[in-house]
CSV table of C-alpha atoms in Angstrom, one decimal:
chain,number,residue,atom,x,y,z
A,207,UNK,CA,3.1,-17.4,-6.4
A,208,UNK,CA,3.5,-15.9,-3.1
A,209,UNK,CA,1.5,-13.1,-1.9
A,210,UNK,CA,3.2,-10.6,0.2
A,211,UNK,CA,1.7,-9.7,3.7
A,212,UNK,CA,-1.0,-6.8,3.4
A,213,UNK,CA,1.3,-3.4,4.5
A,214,UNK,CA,0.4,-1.5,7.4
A,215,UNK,CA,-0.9,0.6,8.2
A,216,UNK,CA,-3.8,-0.1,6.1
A,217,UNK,CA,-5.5,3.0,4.5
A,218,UNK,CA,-9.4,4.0,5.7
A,219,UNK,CA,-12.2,4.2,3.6
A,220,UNK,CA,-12.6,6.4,0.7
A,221,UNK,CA,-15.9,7.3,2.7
A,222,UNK,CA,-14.2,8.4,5.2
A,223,UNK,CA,-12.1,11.7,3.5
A,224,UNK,CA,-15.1,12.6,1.2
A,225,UNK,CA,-17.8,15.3,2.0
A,226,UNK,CA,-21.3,17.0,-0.1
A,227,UNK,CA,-20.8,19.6,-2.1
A,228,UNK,CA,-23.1,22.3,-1.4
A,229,UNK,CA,-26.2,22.6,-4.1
A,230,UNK,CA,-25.5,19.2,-5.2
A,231,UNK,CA,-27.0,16.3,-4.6
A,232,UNK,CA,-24.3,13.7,-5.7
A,233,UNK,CA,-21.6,15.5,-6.3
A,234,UNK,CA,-18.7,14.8,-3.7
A,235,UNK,CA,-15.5,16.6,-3.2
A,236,UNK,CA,-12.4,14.8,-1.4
A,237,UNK,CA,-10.8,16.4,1.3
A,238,UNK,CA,-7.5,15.0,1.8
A,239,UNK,CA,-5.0,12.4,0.0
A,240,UNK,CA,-6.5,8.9,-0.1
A,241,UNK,CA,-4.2,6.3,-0.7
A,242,UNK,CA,-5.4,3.2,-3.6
A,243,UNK,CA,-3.9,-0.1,-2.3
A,244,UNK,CA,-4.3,-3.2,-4.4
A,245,UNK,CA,-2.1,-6.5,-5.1
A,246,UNK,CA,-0.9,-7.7,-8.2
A,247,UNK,CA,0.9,-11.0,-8.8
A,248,UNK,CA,1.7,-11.2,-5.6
A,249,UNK,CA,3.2,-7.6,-4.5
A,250,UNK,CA,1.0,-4.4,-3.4
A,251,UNK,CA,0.9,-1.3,-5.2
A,252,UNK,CA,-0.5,2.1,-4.1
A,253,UNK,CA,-1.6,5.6,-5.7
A,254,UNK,CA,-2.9,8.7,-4.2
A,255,UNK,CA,-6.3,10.4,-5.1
A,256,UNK,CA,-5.4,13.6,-4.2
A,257,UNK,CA,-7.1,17.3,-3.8
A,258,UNK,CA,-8.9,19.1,-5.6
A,259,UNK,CA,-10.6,15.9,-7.1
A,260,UNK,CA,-14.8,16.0,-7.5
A,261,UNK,CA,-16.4,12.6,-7.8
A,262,UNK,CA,-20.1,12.2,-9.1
A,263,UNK,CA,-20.7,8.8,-7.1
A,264,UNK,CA,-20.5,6.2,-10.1
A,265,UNK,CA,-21.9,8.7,-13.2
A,266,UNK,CA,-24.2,5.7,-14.2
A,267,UNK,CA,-27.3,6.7,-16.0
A,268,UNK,CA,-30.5,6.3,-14.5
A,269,UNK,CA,-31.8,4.1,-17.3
A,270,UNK,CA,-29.4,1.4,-16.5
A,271,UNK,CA,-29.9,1.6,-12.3
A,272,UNK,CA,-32.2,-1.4,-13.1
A,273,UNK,CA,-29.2,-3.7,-13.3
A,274,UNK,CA,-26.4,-1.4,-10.7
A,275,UNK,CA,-27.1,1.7,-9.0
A,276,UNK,CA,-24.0,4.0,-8.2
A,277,UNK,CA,-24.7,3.7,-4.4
A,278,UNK,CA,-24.4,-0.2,-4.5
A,279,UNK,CA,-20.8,-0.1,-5.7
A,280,UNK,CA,-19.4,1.8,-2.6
A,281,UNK,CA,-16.8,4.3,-2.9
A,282,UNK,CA,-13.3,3.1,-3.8
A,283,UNK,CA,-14.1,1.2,-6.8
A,284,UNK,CA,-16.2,3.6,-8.9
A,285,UNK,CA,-14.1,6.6,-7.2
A,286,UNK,CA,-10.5,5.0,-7.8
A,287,UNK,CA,-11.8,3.7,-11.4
A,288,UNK,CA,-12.7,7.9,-12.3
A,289,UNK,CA,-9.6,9.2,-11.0
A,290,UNK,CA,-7.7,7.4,-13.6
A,291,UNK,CA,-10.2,7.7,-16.4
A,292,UNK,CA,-9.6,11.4,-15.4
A,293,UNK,CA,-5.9,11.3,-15.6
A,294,UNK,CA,-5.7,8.8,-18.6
A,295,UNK,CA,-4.3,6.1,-17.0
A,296,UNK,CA,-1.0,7.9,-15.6
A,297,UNK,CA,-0.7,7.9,-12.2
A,298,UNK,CA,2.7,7.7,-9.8
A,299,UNK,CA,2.8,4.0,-7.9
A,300,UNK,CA,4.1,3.1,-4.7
A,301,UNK,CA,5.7,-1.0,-4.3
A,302,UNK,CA,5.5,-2.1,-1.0
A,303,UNK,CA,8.2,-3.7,-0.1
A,304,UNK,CA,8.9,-6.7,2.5
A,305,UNK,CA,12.8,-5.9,3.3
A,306,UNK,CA,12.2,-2.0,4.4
A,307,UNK,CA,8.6,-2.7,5.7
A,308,UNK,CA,7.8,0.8,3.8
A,309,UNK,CA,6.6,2.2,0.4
A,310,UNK,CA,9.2,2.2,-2.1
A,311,UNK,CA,8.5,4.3,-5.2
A,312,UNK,CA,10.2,2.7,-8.3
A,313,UNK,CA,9.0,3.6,-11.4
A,314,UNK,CA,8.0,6.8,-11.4
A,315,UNK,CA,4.7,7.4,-13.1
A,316,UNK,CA,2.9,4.2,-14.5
A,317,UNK,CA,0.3,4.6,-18.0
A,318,UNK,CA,-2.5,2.1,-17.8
A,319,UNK,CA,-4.6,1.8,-21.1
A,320,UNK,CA,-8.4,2.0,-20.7
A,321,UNK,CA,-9.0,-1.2,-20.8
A,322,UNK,CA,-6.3,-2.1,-18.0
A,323,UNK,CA,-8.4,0.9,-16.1
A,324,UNK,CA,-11.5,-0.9,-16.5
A,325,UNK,CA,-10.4,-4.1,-15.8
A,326,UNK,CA,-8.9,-2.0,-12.3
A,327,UNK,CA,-12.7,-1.3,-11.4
A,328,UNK,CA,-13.5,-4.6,-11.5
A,329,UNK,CA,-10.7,-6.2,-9.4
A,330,UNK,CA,-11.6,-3.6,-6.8
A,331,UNK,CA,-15.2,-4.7,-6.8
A,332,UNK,CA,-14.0,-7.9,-6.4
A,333,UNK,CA,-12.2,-7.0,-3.7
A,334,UNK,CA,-15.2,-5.0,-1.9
A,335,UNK,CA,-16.7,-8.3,-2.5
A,336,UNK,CA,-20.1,-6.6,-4.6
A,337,UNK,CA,-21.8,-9.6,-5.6
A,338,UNK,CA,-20.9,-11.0,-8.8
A,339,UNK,CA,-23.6,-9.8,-11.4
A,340,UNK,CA,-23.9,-6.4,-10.3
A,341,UNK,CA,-19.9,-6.5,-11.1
A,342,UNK,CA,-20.0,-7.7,-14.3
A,343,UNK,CA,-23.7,-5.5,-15.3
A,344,UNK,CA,-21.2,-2.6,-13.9
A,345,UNK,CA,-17.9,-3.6,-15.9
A,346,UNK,CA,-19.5,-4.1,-19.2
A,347,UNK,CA,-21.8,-0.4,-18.7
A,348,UNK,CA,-18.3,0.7,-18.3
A,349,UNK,CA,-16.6,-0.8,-21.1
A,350,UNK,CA,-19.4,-0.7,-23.5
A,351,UNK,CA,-19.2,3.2,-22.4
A,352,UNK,CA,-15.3,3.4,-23.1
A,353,UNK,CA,-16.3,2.2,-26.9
A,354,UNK,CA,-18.6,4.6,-27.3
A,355,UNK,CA,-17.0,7.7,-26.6
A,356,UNK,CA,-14.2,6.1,-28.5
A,357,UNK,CA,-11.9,6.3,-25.3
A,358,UNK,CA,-9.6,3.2,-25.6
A,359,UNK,CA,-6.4,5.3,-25.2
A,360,UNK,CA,-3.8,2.9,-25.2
């Protein structure tokens, strides 16, 4: 398989476009689009987080901080991963593509199950290269959550 060349430019940190929200003291609130970029099989796919969007830092529970804080998983992963839970999975995508050298949107909007959403969080840890326990103590918080509240949408 050949992996395409990363497009440019490449997006800043989801850091970067998101500020406090007054009288709270984990509540975030993004101020501009931020664009998701991630590969799969070979070819790189982006989505928008896009305003008015309020993200509560990784919403893990304070008895379970033991094995992963929120603040140890950065942004983009535990943000990008609550933006779909929040819209179910159905989200407009973005292929890049190598013969225009821009974004090409093909497919209109895209549904992702919630196990295809989880399994997003973790690639995008992987990616932010968070060491491998803390990813897997934070993916199976996550899916063990998902069964509980009995949201495996498909």
């Amino acid at each position: 398989m050949i992996i395409q060349a990363k497009p440019d430019p490449w997006p800043k940190q989801l850091a970067e476009v998101l500020h406090p929200v007054p009288g709270s003291s984990r509540l975030m609130e993004l101020e501009e689009p931020f664009p998701v970029v991630y590969c799969s099989k070979g070819t790189w796919w982006r989505f928008w987080l896009t305003p008015p969007w309020r993200y509560d830092v990784a919403s893990v529970p304070r008895l379970f901080w033991l094995f992963v804080s929120p603040f140890e998983l950065g942004f983009e992963p535990p943000g990008s991963h609550d933006w779909l839970i929040e819209h179910e999975g159905v989200v407009l995508v973005d292929r890049w593509s190598l013969n225009y050298e821009e974004w090409v949107n093909e497919f209109d909007y895209t549904h992702m199950t919630r196990r295809a959403v989880d399994a997003f969080l973790a690639m995008k840890m992987r990616e932010k290269e968070i060491p491998k326990l803390k990813r897997r103590a934070a993916y199976c918080l996550v899916r063990n959550w998902s069964l509980m509240k009995g949201a495996d949408w498909v």
